[in-house]
mmCIF file with all atom_site columns, C-alpha atoms in Angstrom:
data_model
loop_
_atom_site.group_PDB
_atom_site.id
_atom_site.type_symbol
_atom_site.label_atom_id
_atom_site.label_alt_id
_atom_site.label_comp_id
_atom_site.label_asym_id
_atom_site.label_entity_id
_atom_site.label_seq_id
_atom_site.pdbx_PDB_ins_code
_atom_site.Cartn_x
_atom_site.Cartn_y
_atom_site.Cartn_z
_atom_site.occupancy
_atom_site.B_iso_or_equiv
_atom_site.pdbx_formal_charge
_atom_site.auth_seq_id
_atom_site.auth_comp_id
_atom_site.auth_asym_id
_atom_site.auth_atom_id
_atom_site.pdbx_PDB_model_num
ATOM 1   C CA . MET A 1 1   ? 23.682  -13.108 2.317   1.00 0.00 ? 281 MET A CA 1
ATOM 2   C CA . PRO A 1 2   ? 25.338  -11.597 5.435   1.00 0.00 ? 282 PRO A CA 1
ATOM 3   C CA . GLU A 1 3   ? 24.465  -7.982  6.103   1.00 0.00 ? 283 GLU A CA 1
ATOM 4   C CA . GLU A 1 4   ? 28.028  -6.716  5.606   1.00 0.00 ? 284 GLU A CA 1
ATOM 5   C CA . HIS A 1 5   ? 28.059  -7.983  1.981   1.00 0.00 ? 285 HIS A CA 1
ATOM 6   C CA . ILE A 1 6   ? 25.095  -5.938  0.746   1.00 0.00 ? 286 ILE A CA 1
ATOM 7   C CA . PRO A 1 7   ? 26.372  -3.144  -1.529  1.00 0.00 ? 287 PRO A CA 1
ATOM 8   C CA . LYS A 1 8   ? 25.890  0.396   -0.208  1.00 0.00 ? 288 LYS A CA 1
ATOM 9   C CA . ALA A 1 9   ? 24.223  1.450   -3.463  1.00 0.00 ? 289 ALA A CA 1
ATOM 10  C CA . GLU A 1 10  ? 21.504  -1.180  -2.908  1.00 0.00 ? 290 GLU A CA 1
ATOM 11  C CA . ILE A 1 11  ? 20.963  0.023   0.664   1.00 0.00 ? 291 ILE A CA 1
ATOM 12  C CA . ALA A 1 12  ? 20.633  3.638   -0.511  1.00 0.00 ? 292 ALA A CA 1
ATOM 13  C CA . ARG A 1 13  ? 18.183  2.636   -3.256  1.00 0.00 ? 293 ARG A CA 1
ATOM 14  C CA . ASP A 1 14  ? 16.032  0.682   -0.798  1.00 0.00 ? 294 ASP A CA 1
ATOM 15  C CA . LYS A 1 15  ? 16.013  3.561   1.661   1.00 0.00 ? 295 LYS A CA 1
ATOM 16  C CA . ALA A 1 16  ? 14.908  5.928   -1.094  1.00 0.00 ? 296 ALA A CA 1
ATOM 17  C CA . LEU A 1 17  ? 12.063  3.586   -2.097  1.00 0.00 ? 297 LEU A CA 1
ATOM 18  C CA . SER A 1 18  ? 10.789  3.430   1.487   1.00 0.00 ? 298 SER A CA 1
ATOM 19  C CA . ARG A 1 19  ? 10.720  7.198   1.603   1.00 0.00 ? 299 ARG A CA 1
ATOM 20  C CA . HIS A 1 20  ? 8.367   7.162   -1.405  1.00 0.00 ? 300 HIS A CA 1
ATOM 21  C CA . ILE A 1 21  ? 6.142   4.277   -0.318  1.00 0.00 ? 301 ILE A CA 1
ATOM 22  C CA . LEU A 1 22  ? 5.351   5.694   3.125   1.00 0.00 ? 302 LEU A CA 1
ATOM 23  C CA . PRO A 1 23  ? 3.770   9.010   2.040   1.00 0.00 ? 303 PRO A CA 1
ATOM 24  C CA . SER A 1 24  ? 2.180   7.456   -1.046  1.00 0.00 ? 304 SER A CA 1
ATOM 25  C CA . SER A 1 25  ? 0.535   4.776   1.087   1.00 0.00 ? 305 SER A CA 1
ATOM 26  C CA . GLY A 1 26  ? -0.793  7.436   3.431   1.00 0.00 ? 306 GLY A CA 1
ATOM 27  C CA . THR A 1 27  ? -2.209  9.337   0.494   1.00 0.00 ? 307 THR A CA 1
ATOM 28  C CA . MET A 1 28  ? -3.866  6.212   -0.881  1.00 0.00 ? 308 MET A CA 1
ATOM 29  C CA . ILE A 1 29  ? -5.437  5.486   2.516   1.00 0.00 ? 309 ILE A CA 1
ATOM 30  C CA . GLY A 1 30  ? -6.929  8.982   2.283   1.00 0.00 ? 310 GLY A CA 1
ATOM 31  C CA . VAL A 1 31  ? -8.187  8.233   -1.238  1.00 0.00 ? 311 VAL A CA 1
ATOM 32  C CA . CYS A 1 32  ? -9.852  5.046   0.019   1.00 0.00 ? 312 CYS A CA 1
ATOM 33  C CA . ALA A 1 33  ? -11.440 6.978   2.905   1.00 0.00 ? 313 ALA A CA 1
ATOM 34  C CA . THR A 1 34  ? -12.747 9.566   0.431   1.00 0.00 ? 314 THR A CA 1
ATOM 35  C CA . VAL A 1 35  ? -14.241 6.824   -1.755  1.00 0.00 ? 315 VAL A CA 1
ATOM 36  C CA . ILE A 1 36  ? -15.908 5.294   1.300   1.00 0.00 ? 316 ILE A CA 1
ATOM 37  C CA . GLY A 1 37  ? -17.386 8.646   2.288   1.00 0.00 ? 317 GLY A CA 1
ATOM 38  C CA . LEU A 1 38  ? -18.631 9.424   -1.218  1.00 0.00 ? 318 LEU A CA 1
ATOM 39  C CA . VAL A 1 39  ? -20.235 6.004   -1.611  1.00 0.00 ? 319 VAL A CA 1
ATOM 40  C CA . LYS A 1 40  ? -21.960 6.367   1.762   1.00 0.00 ? 320 LYS A CA 1
ATOM 41  C CA . VAL A 1 41  ? -23.338 9.750   0.700   1.00 0.00 ? 321 VAL A CA 1
ATOM 42  C CA . MET A 1 42  ? -24.471 8.400   -2.693  1.00 0.00 ? 322 MET A CA 1
ATOM 43  C CA . GLU A 1 43  ? -25.995 5.095   -1.477  1.00 0.00 ? 323 GLU A CA 1
ATOM 44  C CA . PRO A 1 44  ? -29.503 6.542   -1.089  1.00 0.00 ? 324 PRO A CA 1
ATOM 45  C CA . ASP A 1 45  ? -29.412 7.538   -4.778  1.00 0.00 ? 325 ASP A CA 1
ATOM 46  C CA . ILE A 1 46  ? -27.498 4.609   -6.312  1.00 0.00 ? 326 ILE A CA 1
ATOM 47  C CA . GLY A 1 47  ? -28.711 1.832   -4.035  1.00 0.00 ? 327 GLY A CA 1
ATOM 48  C CA . PRO A 1 48  ? -26.713 -0.547  -1.898  1.00 0.00 ? 328 PRO A CA 1
ATOM 49  C CA . SER A 1 49  ? -23.134 -1.146  -2.951  1.00 0.00 ? 329 SER A CA 1
ATOM 50  C CA . ARG A 1 50  ? -20.132 -3.035  -1.635  1.00 0.00 ? 330 ARG A CA 1
ATOM 51  C CA . VAL A 1 51  ? -17.613 -0.526  -3.017  1.00 0.00 ? 331 VAL A CA 1
ATOM 52  C CA . ASP A 1 52  ? -17.096 1.050   0.395   1.00 0.00 ? 332 ASP A CA 1
ATOM 53  C CA . GLU A 1 53  ? -16.323 -2.314  1.960   1.00 0.00 ? 333 GLU A CA 1
ATOM 54  C CA . TYR A 1 54  ? -13.849 -3.231  -0.782  1.00 0.00 ? 334 TYR A CA 1
ATOM 55  C CA . ALA A 1 55  ? -12.176 0.181   -0.532  1.00 0.00 ? 335 ALA A CA 1
ATOM 56  C CA . ALA A 1 56  ? -11.747 -0.402  3.208   1.00 0.00 ? 336 ALA A CA 1
ATOM 57  C CA . LEU A 1 57  ? -10.084 -3.742  2.476   1.00 0.00 ? 337 LEU A CA 1
ATOM 58  C CA . ALA A 1 58  ? -7.805  -2.108  -0.109  1.00 0.00 ? 338 ALA A CA 1
ATOM 59  C CA . SER A 1 59  ? -6.773  0.488   2.471   1.00 0.00 ? 339 SER A CA 1
ATOM 60  C CA . ILE A 1 60  ? -5.446  -2.346  4.643   1.00 0.00 ? 340 ILE A CA 1
ATOM 61  C CA . PHE A 1 61  ? -2.925  -3.147  1.881   1.00 0.00 ? 341 PHE A CA 1
ATOM 62  C CA . PHE A 1 62  ? -1.760  0.462   1.950   1.00 0.00 ? 342 PHE A CA 1
ATOM 63  C CA . LEU A 1 63  ? -1.566  0.472   5.742   1.00 0.00 ? 343 LEU A CA 1
ATOM 64  C CA . ALA A 1 64  ? 0.564   -2.687  5.675   1.00 0.00 ? 344 ALA A CA 1
ATOM 65  C CA . GLY A 1 65  ? 2.800   -1.054  3.056   1.00 0.00 ? 345 GLY A CA 1
ATOM 66  C CA . ALA A 1 66  ? 3.175   2.075   5.170   1.00 0.00 ? 346 ALA A CA 1
ATOM 67  C CA . VAL A 1 67  ? 4.027   0.094   8.309   1.00 0.00 ? 347 VAL A CA 1
ATOM 68  C CA . ALA A 1 68  ? 6.572   -2.065  6.465   1.00 0.00 ? 348 ALA A CA 1
ATOM 69  C CA . SER A 1 69  ? 8.085   1.005   4.827   1.00 0.00 ? 349 SER A CA 1
ATOM 70  C CA . TYR A 1 70  ? 8.420   2.709   8.195   1.00 0.00 ? 350 TYR A CA 1
ATOM 71  C CA . ALA A 1 71  ? 9.983   -0.435  9.671   1.00 0.00 ? 351 ALA A CA 1
ATOM 72  C CA . SER A 1 72  ? 12.437  -0.506  6.769   1.00 0.00 ? 352 SER A CA 1
ATOM 73  C CA . MET A 1 73  ? 13.541  3.062   7.474   1.00 0.00 ? 353 MET A CA 1
ATOM 74  C CA . ARG A 1 74  ? 13.798  2.367   11.214  1.00 0.00 ? 354 ARG A CA 1
ATOM 75  C CA . ASN A 1 75  ? 16.068  -0.621  10.512  1.00 0.00 ? 355 ASN A CA 1
ATOM 76  C CA . ALA A 1 76  ? 18.454  1.245   8.203   1.00 0.00 ? 356 ALA A CA 1
ATOM 77  C CA . GLY A 1 77  ? 21.385  0.101   10.356  1.00 0.00 ? 357 GLY A CA 1
ATOM 78  C CA . ARG A 1 78  ? 20.466  -3.532  9.657   1.00 0.00 ? 358 ARG A CA 1
ATOM 79  C CA . PRO A 1 79  ? 20.506  -3.692  5.847   1.00 0.00 ? 359 PRO A CA 1
ATOM 80  C CA . HIS A 1 80  ? 19.268  -7.268  5.471   1.00 0.00 ? 360 HIS A CA 1
ATOM 81  C CA . THR A 1 81  ? 16.266  -6.662  7.752   1.00 0.00 ? 361 THR A CA 1
ATOM 82  C CA . ALA A 1 82  ? 15.569  -3.319  6.098   1.00 0.00 ? 362 ALA A CA 1
ATOM 83  C CA . ALA A 1 83  ? 15.639  -4.962  2.664   1.00 0.00 ? 363 ALA A CA 1
ATOM 84  C CA . ARG A 1 84  ? 13.084  -7.557  3.801   1.00 0.00 ? 364 ARG A CA 1
ATOM 85  C CA . TYR A 1 85  ? 10.744  -4.894  5.146   1.00 0.00 ? 365 TYR A CA 1
ATOM 86  C CA . GLU A 1 86  ? 11.283  -2.954  1.935   1.00 0.00 ? 366 GLU A CA 1
ATOM 87  C CA . ALA A 1 87  ? 10.205  -5.937  -0.171  1.00 0.00 ? 367 ALA A CA 1
ATOM 88  C CA . VAL A 1 88  ? 7.068   -6.381  1.955   1.00 0.00 ? 368 VAL A CA 1
ATOM 89  C CA . ALA A 1 89  ? 6.250   -2.671  1.657   1.00 0.00 ? 369 ALA A CA 1
ATOM 90  C CA . ASP A 1 90  ? 6.677   -2.814  -2.106  1.00 0.00 ? 370 ASP A CA 1
ATOM 91  C CA . GLN A 1 91  ? 4.437   -5.861  -2.486  1.00 0.00 ? 371 GLN A CA 1
ATOM 92  C CA . CYS A 1 92  ? 1.733   -4.464  -0.191  1.00 0.00 ? 372 CYS A CA 1
ATOM 93  C CA . PHE A 1 93  ? 1.710   -1.131  -2.000  1.00 0.00 ? 373 PHE A CA 1
ATOM 94  C CA . LEU A 1 94  ? 1.424   -2.807  -5.398  1.00 0.00 ? 374 LEU A CA 1
ATOM 95  C CA . GLY A 1 95  ? -1.288  -5.109  -4.044  1.00 0.00 ? 375 GLY A CA 1
ATOM 96  C CA . GLY A 1 96  ? -3.224  -2.061  -2.886  1.00 0.00 ? 376 GLY A CA 1
ATOM 97  C CA . LEU A 1 97  ? -2.884  -0.404  -6.286  1.00 0.00 ? 377 LEU A CA 1
ATOM 98  C CA . VAL A 1 98  ? -4.150  -3.552  -8.018  1.00 0.00 ? 378 VAL A CA 1
ATOM 99  C CA . ALA A 1 99  ? -7.051  -3.798  -5.561  1.00 0.00 ? 379 ALA A CA 1
ATOM 100 C CA . VAL A 1 100 ? -8.083  -0.169  -6.104  1.00 0.00 ? 380 VAL A CA 1
ATOM 101 C CA . THR A 1 101 ? -7.879  -0.609  -9.873  1.00 0.00 ? 381 THR A CA 1
ATOM 102 C CA . LEU A 1 102 ? -10.076 -3.716  -9.725  1.00 0.00 ? 382 LEU A CA 1
ATOM 103 C CA . ILE A 1 103 ? -12.582 -1.910  -7.517  1.00 0.00 ? 383 ILE A CA 1
ATOM 104 C CA . ILE A 1 104 ? -12.730 0.976   -9.993  1.00 0.00 ? 384 ILE A CA 1
ATOM 105 C CA . LEU A 1 105 ? -13.255 -1.358  -12.943 1.00 0.00 ? 385 LEU A CA 1
ATOM 106 C CA . LEU A 1 106 ? -15.935 -3.410  -11.189 1.00 0.00 ? 386 LEU A CA 1
ATOM 107 C CA . PHE A 1 107 ? -17.721 -0.276  -9.990  1.00 0.00 ? 387 PHE A CA 1
ATOM 108 C CA . ALA A 1 108 ? -17.571 1.332   -13.444 1.00 0.00 ? 388 ALA A CA 1
ATOM 109 C CA . TYR A 1 109 ? -19.174 -1.716  -15.029 1.00 0.00 ? 389 TYR A CA 1
ATOM 110 C CA . GLU A 1 110 ? -21.739 -1.880  -12.192 1.00 0.00 ? 390 GLU A CA 1
ATOM 111 C CA . VAL A 1 111 ? -20.624 -5.329  -11.052 1.00 0.00 ? 391 VAL A CA 1
ATOM 112 C CA . ILE A 1 112 ? -20.324 -4.180  -7.438  1.00 0.00 ? 392 ILE A CA 1
#
């Protein structure tokens, strides 16, 4: 679809979503860093664990979402490109949320 045929309402909605994904991704990177730090502090008491490594991998999803969200906002004048970056940001953010949830479940049931 050519860029001039994308409705303005869709462009505004995408721009608003990017503005939510970027700070939320940054916050979730901080959450992952906190988990890593807490696991490192607790490892002498709980024994070796891979939770910190998996949390680091999950943070990469959030970083990719933040970068794509930022790129989407920077390309606001090119709606088709911005929409593509927006879709990537959305998928990366959701992937990070799923990864963190799986890590929590596996850690709670002492699988990892």
